[in-house]
Tab-separated table of C-alpha atoms and ligand atoms in Angstrom:
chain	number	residue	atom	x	y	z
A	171	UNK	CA	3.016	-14.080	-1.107
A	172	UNK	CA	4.144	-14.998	2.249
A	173	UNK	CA	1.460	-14.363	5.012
A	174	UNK	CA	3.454	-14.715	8.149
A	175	UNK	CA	5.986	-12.338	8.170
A	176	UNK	CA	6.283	-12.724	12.091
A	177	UNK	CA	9.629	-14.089	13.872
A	178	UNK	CA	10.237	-17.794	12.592
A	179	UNK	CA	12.651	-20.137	13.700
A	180	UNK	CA	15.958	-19.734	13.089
A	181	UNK	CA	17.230	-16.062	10.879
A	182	UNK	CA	14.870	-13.636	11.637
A	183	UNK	CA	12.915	-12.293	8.158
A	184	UNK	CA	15.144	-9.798	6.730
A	185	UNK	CA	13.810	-5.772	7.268
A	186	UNK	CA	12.555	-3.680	4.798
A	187	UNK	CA	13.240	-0.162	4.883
A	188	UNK	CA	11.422	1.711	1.690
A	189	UNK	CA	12.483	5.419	1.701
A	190	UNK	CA	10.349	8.203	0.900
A	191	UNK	CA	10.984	11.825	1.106
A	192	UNK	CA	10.866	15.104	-1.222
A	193	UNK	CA	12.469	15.646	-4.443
A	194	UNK	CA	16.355	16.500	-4.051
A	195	UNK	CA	15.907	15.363	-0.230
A	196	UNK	CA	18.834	13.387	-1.376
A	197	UNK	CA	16.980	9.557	-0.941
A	198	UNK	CA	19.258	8.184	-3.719
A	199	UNK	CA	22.557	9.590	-2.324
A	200	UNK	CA	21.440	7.778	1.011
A	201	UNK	CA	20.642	4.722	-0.166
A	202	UNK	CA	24.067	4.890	-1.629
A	203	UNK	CA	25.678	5.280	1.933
A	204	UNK	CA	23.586	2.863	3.927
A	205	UNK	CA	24.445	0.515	0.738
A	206	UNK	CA	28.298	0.891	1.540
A	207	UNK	CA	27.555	0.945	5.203
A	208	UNK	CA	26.062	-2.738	4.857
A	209	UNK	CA	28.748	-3.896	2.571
A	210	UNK	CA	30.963	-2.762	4.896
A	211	UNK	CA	29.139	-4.736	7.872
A	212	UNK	CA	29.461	-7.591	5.462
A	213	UNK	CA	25.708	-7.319	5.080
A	214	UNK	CA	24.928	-6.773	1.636
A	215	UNK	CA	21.649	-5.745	1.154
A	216	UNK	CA	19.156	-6.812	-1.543
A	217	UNK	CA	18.017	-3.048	-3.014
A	218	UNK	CA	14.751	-1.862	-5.689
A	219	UNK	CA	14.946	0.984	-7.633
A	220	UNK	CA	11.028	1.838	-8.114
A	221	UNK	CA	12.244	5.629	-10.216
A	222	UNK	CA	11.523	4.746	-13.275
A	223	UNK	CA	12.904	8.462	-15.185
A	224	UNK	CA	15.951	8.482	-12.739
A	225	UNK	CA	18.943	8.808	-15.081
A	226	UNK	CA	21.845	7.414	-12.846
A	227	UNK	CA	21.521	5.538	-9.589
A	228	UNK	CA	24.644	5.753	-7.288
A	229	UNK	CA	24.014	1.967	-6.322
A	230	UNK	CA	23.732	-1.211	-8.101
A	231	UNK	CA	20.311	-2.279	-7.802
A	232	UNK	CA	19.255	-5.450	-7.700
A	233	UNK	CA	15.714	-5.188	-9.073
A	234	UNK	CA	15.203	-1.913	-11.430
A	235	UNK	CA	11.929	-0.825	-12.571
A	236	UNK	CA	14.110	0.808	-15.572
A	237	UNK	CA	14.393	-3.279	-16.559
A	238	UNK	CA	10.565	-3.732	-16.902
A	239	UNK	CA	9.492	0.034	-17.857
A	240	UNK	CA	10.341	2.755	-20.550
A	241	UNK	CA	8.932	5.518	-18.790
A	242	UNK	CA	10.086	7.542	-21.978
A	243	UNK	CA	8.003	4.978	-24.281
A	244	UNK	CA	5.369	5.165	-21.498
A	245	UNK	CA	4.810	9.107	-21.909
A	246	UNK	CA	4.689	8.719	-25.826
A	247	UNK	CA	2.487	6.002	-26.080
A	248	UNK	CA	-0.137	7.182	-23.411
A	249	UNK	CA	0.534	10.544	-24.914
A	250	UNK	CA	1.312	11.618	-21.021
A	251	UNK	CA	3.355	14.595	-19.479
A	252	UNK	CA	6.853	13.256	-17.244
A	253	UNK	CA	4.795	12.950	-13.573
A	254	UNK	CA	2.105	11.115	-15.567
A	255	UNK	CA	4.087	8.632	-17.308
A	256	UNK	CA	5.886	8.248	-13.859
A	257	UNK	CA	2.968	7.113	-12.513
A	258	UNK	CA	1.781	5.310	-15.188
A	259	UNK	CA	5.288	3.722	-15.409
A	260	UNK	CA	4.827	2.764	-11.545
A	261	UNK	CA	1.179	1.009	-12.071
A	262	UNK	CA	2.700	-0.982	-14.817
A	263	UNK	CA	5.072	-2.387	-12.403
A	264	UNK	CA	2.852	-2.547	-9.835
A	265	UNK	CA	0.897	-5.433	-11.631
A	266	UNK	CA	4.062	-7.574	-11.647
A	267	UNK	CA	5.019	-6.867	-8.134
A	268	UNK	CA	4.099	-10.448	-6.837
A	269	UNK	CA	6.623	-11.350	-9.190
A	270	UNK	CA	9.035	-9.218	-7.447
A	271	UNK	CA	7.672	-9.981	-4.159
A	272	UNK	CA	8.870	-13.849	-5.118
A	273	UNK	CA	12.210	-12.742	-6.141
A	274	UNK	CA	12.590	-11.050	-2.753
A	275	UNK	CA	11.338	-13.827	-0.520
A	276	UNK	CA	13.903	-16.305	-2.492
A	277	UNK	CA	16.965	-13.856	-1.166
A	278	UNK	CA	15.123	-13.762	2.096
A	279	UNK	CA	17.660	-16.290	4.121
A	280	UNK	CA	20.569	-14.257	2.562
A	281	UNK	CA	19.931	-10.925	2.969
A	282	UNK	CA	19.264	-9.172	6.590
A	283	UNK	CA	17.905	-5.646	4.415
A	284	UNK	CA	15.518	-5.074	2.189
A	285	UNK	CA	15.835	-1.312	0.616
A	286	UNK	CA	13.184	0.572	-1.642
A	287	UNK	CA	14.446	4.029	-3.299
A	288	UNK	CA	11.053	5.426	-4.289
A	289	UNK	CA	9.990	8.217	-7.079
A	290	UNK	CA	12.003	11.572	-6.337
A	291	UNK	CA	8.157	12.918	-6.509
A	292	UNK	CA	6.563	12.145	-3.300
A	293	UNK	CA	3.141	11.889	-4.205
A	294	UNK	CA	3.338	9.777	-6.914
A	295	UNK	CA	4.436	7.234	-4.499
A	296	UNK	CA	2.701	8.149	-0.587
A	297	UNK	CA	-0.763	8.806	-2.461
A	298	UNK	CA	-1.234	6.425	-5.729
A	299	UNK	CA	-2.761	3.281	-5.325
A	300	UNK	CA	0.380	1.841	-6.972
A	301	UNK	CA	2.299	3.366	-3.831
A	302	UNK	CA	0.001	1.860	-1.642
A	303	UNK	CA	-0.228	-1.837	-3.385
A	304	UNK	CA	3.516	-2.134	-3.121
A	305	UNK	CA	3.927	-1.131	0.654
A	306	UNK	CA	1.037	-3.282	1.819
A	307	UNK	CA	2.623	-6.272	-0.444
A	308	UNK	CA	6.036	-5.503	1.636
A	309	UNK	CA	4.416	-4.767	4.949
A	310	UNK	CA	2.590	-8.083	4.665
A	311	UNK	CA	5.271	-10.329	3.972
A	312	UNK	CA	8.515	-8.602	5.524
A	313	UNK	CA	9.125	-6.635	8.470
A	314	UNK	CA	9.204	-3.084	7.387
A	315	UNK	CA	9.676	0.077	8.274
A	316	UNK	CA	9.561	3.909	6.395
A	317	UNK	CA	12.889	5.962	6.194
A	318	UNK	CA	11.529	9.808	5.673
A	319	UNK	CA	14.677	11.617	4.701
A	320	UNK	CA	14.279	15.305	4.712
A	321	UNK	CA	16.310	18.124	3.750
A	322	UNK	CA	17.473	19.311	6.714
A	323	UNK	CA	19.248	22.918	5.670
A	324	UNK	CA	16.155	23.267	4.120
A	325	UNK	CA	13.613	22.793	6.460
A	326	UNK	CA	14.811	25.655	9.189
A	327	UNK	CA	11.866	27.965	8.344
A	328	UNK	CA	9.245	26.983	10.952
A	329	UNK	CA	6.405	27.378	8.277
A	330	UNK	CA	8.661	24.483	5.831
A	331	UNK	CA	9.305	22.385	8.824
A	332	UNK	CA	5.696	22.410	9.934
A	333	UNK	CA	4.796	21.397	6.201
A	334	UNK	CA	7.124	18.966	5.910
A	335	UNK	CA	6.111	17.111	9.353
A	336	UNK	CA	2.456	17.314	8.197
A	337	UNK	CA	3.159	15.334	5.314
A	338	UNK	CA	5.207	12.845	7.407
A	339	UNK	CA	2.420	12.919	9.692
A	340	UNK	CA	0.124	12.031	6.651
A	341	UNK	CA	2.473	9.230	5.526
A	342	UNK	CA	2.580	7.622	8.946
A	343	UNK	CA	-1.054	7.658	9.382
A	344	UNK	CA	-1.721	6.087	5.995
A	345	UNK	CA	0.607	3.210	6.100
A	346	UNK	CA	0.741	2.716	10.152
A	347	UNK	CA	4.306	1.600	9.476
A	348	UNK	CA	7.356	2.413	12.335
A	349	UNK	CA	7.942	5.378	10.692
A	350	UNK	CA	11.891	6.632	11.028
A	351	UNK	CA	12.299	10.602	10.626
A	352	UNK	CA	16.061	10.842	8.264
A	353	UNK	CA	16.926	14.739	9.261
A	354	UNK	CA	19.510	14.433	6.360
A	355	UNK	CA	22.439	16.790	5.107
A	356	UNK	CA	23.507	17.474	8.696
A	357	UNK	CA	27.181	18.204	7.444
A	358	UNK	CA	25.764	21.512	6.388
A	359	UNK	CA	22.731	22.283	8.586
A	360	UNK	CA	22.713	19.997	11.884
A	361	UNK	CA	19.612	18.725	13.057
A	362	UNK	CA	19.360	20.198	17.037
A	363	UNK	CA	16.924	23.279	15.708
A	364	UNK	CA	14.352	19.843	14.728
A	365	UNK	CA	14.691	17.992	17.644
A	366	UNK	CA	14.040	21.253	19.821
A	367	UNK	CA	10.741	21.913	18.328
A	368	UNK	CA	9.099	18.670	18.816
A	369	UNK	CA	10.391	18.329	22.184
A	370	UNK	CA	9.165	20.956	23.315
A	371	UNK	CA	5.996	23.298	21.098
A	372	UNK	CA	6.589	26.371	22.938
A	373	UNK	CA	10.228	26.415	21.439
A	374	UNK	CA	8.874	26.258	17.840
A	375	UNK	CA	5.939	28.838	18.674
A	376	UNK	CA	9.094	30.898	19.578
A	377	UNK	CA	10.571	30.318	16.647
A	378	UNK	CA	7.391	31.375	15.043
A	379	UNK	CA	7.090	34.375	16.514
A	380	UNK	CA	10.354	35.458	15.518
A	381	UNK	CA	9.963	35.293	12.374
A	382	UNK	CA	8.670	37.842	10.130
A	383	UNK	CA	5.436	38.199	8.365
A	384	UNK	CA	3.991	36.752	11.381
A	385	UNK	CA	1.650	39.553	12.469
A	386	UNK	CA	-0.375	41.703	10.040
A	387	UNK	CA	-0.619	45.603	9.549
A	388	UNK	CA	-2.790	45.726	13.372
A	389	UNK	CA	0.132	43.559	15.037
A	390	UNK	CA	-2.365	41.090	15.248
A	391	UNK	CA	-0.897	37.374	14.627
A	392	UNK	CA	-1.974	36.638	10.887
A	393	UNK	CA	-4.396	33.646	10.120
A	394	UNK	CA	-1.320	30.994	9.241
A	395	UNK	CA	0.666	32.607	12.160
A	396	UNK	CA	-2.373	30.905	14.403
A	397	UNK	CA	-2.430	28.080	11.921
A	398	UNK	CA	0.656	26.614	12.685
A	399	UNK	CA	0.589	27.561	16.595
A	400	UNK	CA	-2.074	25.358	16.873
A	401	UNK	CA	-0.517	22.374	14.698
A	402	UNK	CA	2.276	21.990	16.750
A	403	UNK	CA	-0.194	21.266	19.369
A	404	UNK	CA	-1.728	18.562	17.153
A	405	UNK	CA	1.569	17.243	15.912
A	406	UNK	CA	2.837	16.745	19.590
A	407	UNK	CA	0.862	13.580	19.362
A	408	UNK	CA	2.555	12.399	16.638
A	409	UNK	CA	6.067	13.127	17.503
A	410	UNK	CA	5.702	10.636	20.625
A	411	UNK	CA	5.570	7.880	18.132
A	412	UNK	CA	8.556	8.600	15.915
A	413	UNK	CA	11.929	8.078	15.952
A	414	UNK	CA	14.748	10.865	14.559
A	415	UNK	CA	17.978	10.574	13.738
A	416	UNK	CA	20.582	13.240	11.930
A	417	UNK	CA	22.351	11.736	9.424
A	418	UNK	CA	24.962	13.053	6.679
A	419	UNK	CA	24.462	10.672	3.452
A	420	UNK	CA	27.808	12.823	2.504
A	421	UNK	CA	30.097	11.612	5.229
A	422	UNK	CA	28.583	8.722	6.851
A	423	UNK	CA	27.730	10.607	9.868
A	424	UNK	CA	24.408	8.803	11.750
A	425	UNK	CA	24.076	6.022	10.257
A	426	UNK	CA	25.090	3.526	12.714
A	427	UNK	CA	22.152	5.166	14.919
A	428	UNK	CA	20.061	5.042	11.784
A	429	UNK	CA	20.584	0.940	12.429
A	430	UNK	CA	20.190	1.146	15.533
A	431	UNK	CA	16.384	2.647	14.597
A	432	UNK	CA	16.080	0.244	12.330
A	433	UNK	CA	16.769	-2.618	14.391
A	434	UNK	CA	14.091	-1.033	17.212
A	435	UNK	CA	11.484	-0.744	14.476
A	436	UNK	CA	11.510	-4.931	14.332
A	437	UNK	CA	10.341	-4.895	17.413
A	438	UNK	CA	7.801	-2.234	16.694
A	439	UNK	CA	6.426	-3.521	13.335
A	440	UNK	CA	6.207	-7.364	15.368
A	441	UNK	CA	4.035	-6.263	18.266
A	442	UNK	CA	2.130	-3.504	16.910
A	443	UNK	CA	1.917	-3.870	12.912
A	444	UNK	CA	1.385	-7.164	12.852
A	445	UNK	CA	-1.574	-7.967	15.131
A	446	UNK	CA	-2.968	-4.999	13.224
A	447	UNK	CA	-2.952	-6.381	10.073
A	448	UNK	CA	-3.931	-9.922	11.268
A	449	UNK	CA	-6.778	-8.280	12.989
A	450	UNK	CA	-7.605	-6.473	9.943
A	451	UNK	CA	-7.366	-9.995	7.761
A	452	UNK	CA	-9.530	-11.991	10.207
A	453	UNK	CA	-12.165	-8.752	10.049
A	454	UNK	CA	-12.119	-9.128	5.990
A	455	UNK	CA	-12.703	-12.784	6.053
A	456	UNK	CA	-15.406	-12.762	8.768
A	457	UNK	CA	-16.729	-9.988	6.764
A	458	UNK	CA	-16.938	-12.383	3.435
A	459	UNK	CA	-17.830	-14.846	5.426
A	460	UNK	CA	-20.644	-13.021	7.483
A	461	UNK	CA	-22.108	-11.869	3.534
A	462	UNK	CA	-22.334	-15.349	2.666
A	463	UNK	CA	-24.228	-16.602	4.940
A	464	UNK	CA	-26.484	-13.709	4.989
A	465	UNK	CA	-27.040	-14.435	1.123
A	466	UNK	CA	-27.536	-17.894	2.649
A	467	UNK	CA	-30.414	-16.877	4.872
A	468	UNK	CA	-32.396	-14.694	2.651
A	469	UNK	CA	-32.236	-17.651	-0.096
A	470	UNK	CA	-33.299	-20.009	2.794
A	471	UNK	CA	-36.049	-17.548	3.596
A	472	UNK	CA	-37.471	-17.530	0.240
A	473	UNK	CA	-37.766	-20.403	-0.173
A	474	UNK	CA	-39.777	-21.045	3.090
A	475	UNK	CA	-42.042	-18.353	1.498
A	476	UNK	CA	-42.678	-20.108	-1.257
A	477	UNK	CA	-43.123	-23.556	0.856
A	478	UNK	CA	-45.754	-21.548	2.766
A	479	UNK	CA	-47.407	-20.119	-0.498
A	480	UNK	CA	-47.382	-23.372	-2.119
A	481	UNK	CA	-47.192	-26.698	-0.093
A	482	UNK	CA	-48.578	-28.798	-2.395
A	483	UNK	CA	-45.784	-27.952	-4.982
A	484	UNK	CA	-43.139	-28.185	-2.475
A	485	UNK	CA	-44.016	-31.655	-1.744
A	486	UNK	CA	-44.129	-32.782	-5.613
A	487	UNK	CA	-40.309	-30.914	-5.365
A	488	UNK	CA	-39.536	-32.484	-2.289
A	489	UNK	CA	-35.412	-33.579	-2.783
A	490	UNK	CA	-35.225	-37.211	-2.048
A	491	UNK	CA	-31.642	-37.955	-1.213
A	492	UNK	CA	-32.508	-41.335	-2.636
A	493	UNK	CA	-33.768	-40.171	-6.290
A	494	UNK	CA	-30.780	-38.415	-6.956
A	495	UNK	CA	-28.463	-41.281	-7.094
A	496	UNK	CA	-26.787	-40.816	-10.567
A	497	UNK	CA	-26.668	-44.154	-12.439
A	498	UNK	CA	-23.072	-43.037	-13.536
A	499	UNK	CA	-21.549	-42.335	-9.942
A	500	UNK	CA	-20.402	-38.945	-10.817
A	501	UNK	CA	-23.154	-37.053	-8.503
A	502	UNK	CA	-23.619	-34.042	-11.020
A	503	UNK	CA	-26.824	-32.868	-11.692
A	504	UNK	CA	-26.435	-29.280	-13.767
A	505	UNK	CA	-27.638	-29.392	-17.110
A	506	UNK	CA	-25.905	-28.805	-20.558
A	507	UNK	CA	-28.236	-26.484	-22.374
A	508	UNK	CA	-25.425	-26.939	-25.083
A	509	UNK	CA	-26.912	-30.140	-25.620
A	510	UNK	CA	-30.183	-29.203	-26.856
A	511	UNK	CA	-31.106	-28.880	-30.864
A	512	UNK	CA	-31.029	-25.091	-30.970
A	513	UNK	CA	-28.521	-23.981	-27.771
A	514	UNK	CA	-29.272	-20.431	-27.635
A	515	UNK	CA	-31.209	-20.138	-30.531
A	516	UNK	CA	-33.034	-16.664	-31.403
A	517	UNK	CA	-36.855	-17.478	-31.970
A	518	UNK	CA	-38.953	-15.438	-33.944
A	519	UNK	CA	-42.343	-15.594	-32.723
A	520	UNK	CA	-43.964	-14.062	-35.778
A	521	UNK	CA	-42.677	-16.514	-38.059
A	522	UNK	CA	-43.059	-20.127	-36.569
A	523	UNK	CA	-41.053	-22.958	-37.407
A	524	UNK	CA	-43.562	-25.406	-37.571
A	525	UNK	CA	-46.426	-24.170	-39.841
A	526	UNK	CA	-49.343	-26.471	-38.491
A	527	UNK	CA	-49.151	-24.520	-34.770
A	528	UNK	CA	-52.216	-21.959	-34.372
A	529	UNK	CA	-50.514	-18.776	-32.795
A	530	UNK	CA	-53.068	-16.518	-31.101
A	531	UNK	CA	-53.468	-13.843	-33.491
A	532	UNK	CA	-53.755	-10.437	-31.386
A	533	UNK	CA	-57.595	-9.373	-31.044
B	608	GTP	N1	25.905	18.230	1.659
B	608	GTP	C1	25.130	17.178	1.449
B	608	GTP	N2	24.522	16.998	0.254
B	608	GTP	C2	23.763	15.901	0.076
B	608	GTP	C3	23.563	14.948	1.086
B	608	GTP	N3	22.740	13.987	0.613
B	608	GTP	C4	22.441	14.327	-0.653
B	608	GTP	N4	23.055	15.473	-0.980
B	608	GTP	C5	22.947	16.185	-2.263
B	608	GTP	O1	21.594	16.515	-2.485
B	608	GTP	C6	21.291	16.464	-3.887
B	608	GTP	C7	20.084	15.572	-4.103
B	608	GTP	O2	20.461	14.254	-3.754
B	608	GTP	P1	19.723	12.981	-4.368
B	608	GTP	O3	20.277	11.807	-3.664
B	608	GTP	O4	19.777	13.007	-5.836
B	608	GTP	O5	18.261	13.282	-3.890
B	608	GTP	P2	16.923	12.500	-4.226
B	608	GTP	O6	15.995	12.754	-3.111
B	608	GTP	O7	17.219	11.094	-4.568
B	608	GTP	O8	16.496	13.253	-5.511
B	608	GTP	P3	15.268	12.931	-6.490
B	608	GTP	O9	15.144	11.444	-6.554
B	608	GTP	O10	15.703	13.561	-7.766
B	608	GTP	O11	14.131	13.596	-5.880
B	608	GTP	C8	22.551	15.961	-4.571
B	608	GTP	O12	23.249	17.070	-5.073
B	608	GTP	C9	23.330	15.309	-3.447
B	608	GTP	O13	24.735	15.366	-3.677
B	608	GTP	C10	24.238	15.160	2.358
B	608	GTP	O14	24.112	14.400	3.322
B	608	GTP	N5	24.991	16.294	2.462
C-alpha cells in the first residue's frame, strides 16, 4: 500500500470517487453515465463493483466483488438472511482488499478516475468496519472523494430531506472525506427546493411550517416540528463545507459540473485530508513509540530496585562486555531448552525418577 498519495512528479495520482447513497437512489445508473461521460472525454476510468447480490450492473466493471464472492453461497453456508450475507460477503472481500488496492495502484499512471459503486444498502457500507477498512485503504493511497447521490423527487418533504442530510452529515463526519452532495433525478424533480434550504434555514423552517402535522391538537408546534427547526440550525455548519450539484444520471444533465467538483475536491483532499491523516500516522507511531519506552523505563526501574535490594548479587551478575564474546562469532546468547534430555517434560513429584533421592515426606 502506497503511503504518499500526495501530488508527485509528473501525472497527478488518479481520484477516487466511491459513491454512497440510499437504496434505489439510482448510484448504479450514475456510475453508468459518469462511465460514458469519461469514455467520452477519452478518460476511461478504472471502476469496482463492491454489491455483491446486485443482479445486473449497467457498466463493465473492472474489479467485481461478484468474481471473489457468492453472496448466495455466503447466506447458505453462514445460514444468514440477504443484508447479512451482504455484509458478510463484503468482509470476505475486505480481507483481500490490499490485493485490490495493488491492482489499482498498477492502473494508477493510466487511469485519471477511480470509481466505487457501493452496496444499494447504505449501512452495510457507511457503518461496517468492512466499509470503513476499504475507504481508509483508498483515502490513504489515492486522492478521494465521496459522491452522495440522493433521490431528489424524493427528498421534497422537509422531514425526508432533513433525514437524509443527517445521514450525509454522519457520513462526512466519519470519513472526513470532501464530501460531494449528487441531488440526482433532476429530469423529474429539479434540485432549487435543496439548495434553498441550506442557503438559507429560515426558508426550510418555512417549508416546515407549511406542512401539515406540524402542530398538535393545542396548535402548539409538535416535539419533531421543534426537532427539525433546531437541526437546520445545527446542519448550517455542515452545509458550509459541502459541495452540491443537480445532476440527471438519465440525460446527462450536471455532470460536467459534477467534474468540475470533483476536480476541486483534489485540492481539498491535498491540503486538508492529507495533513490529517499524516498527523494522525505520526500520533500512532509516537504513540507506539512513547509505550515502548515506557515499558523500557519501568523494566529499567526494576531492575534498579533489585540492584538496591541486592548489591552484592548484582555485582556477581554484573554484564562484562568482555565475557560475552562468543567463541563462535555469532553473538547469540538465548538458550535452546529443546536441547535438554527431557524438553518440556511433565514431572511427577510423587513418583521420582531416581529412587535413591529422599523426598520430604509431608509431616
Ligand atoms: N428519471 C430518472 N430515473 C433515474 C435516474 N437515475 C436512476 N434512475 C432510476 O432509479 C431507479 C434506481 O436506480 P439504480 O441505479 O438501480 O439505483 P441504485 O441506487 O443503484 O439502487 P440499489 O443499488 O438497488 O440501491 C432505476 O429505475 C433507475 O432507472 C435519473 O437521473 N432520472
Amino acid at each position: 500500500m502506497s503511503s504518499n498519495p500526495g501530488p508527485s512528479q509528473g501525472k497527478p495520482k488518479p481520484i477516487t470517487i466511491i459513491t454512497i447513497g440510499m437504496a434505489g437512489a439510482g448510484k448504479s445508473t450514475f456510475v453508468q453515465r459518469i462511465n460514458s461521460y469519461l469514455h467520452t472525454e477519452n478518460k476511461p476510468p478504472y471502476i469496482l463493483n463492491l454489491d455483491p447480490a446486485v443482479t445486473r450492473v449497467p457498466f463493465e466493471a473492472n474489479i467485481d466483488i461478484r468474481d471473489t464472492v457468492n453472496y448466495q453461497e455466503v447466506m447458505k453456508q453462514y445460514n444468514l438472511g440477504p443484508n447479512g450475507g451482504i455484509l458478510t460477503a463484503l468482509n470476505l472481500f475486505t480481507t483481500k482488499f490490499d490485493q485490490v488496492l495493488g491492482l489499482v495502484e498498477k492502473r494508477a499512471e493510466s487511469v485519471d478516475y477511480v470509481i466505487l459503486d457501493t452496496p444499494g444498502q447504505i449501512e452495510i457500507f457507511t457503518w461496517s468496519a468492512s466499509g470503513a477498512i476499504i475507504t481508509d485503504a483508498v483515502a490513504s493511497s489515492l486522492p478521494t472523494v465521496v459522491a452522495y447521490i440522493i433521490d431528489t423527487p424524493r427528498t421534497t418533504a422537509p422531514a425526508t430531506f432533513m433525514s437524509n442530510m443527517l445521514y450525509a452529515c454522519s457520513i462526512m463526519y466519519k470519513t472526513k472525506l470532501p464530501f460531494i452532495l449528487v441531488f440526482n433525478k433532476t429530469d423529474v424533480q429539479p434540485h432549487e427546493f435543496a439548495l434553498e434550504w441550506m442557503q438559507d434555514f429560515e426558508e426550510f423552517q418555512a417549508a416546515l411550517a407549511s406542512h401539515s402535522g406540524t402542530r398538535d391538537s393545542e396548535g402548539e408546534p409538535t416535539y419533531m416540528n421543534s426537532l427539525m427547526n433546531s437541526m437546520s440550525l445545527v446542519l448550517d455548519e455542515f452545509y458550509k463545507h459541502l459541495k452540491t450539484v443537480g445532476v440527471s444520471s438519465m440525460t446527462g444533465a450536471g455532470i460536467k459540473e459534477f467534474f468540475q467538483a470533483v476536480d476541486a475536491s483534489r485540492t481539498e483532499y491535498e491540503t486538508e485530508y492529507l495533513p490529517e491523516l499524516e498527523r494522525a500516522r505520526a500520533a500512532r507511531e509516537q504513540s507506539l513509540r512513547d509505550i515502548k519506552e515506557d515499558s523500557m523505563n519501568r523494566m529499567m526501574k526494576d531492575l534498579e530496585v533489585d540492584r538496591q535490594r541486592n548489591p552484592q548479587a548484582f555485582a556477581r551478575d554484573h554484564w562484562d562486555e568482555d565475557d560475552n564474546e562468543d567463541p563462535d562469532g555469532d553473538d547469540i546468547d538465548i538458550i535452546d531448552r529443546s536441547e535438554e534430555p527431557y524438553p518440556g517434560e511433565y514431572i511427577d513429584l510423587t513418583r521420582p525418577r531416581e529412587e535413591n533421592i529422599n523426598w520430604p515426606r509431608p509431616v
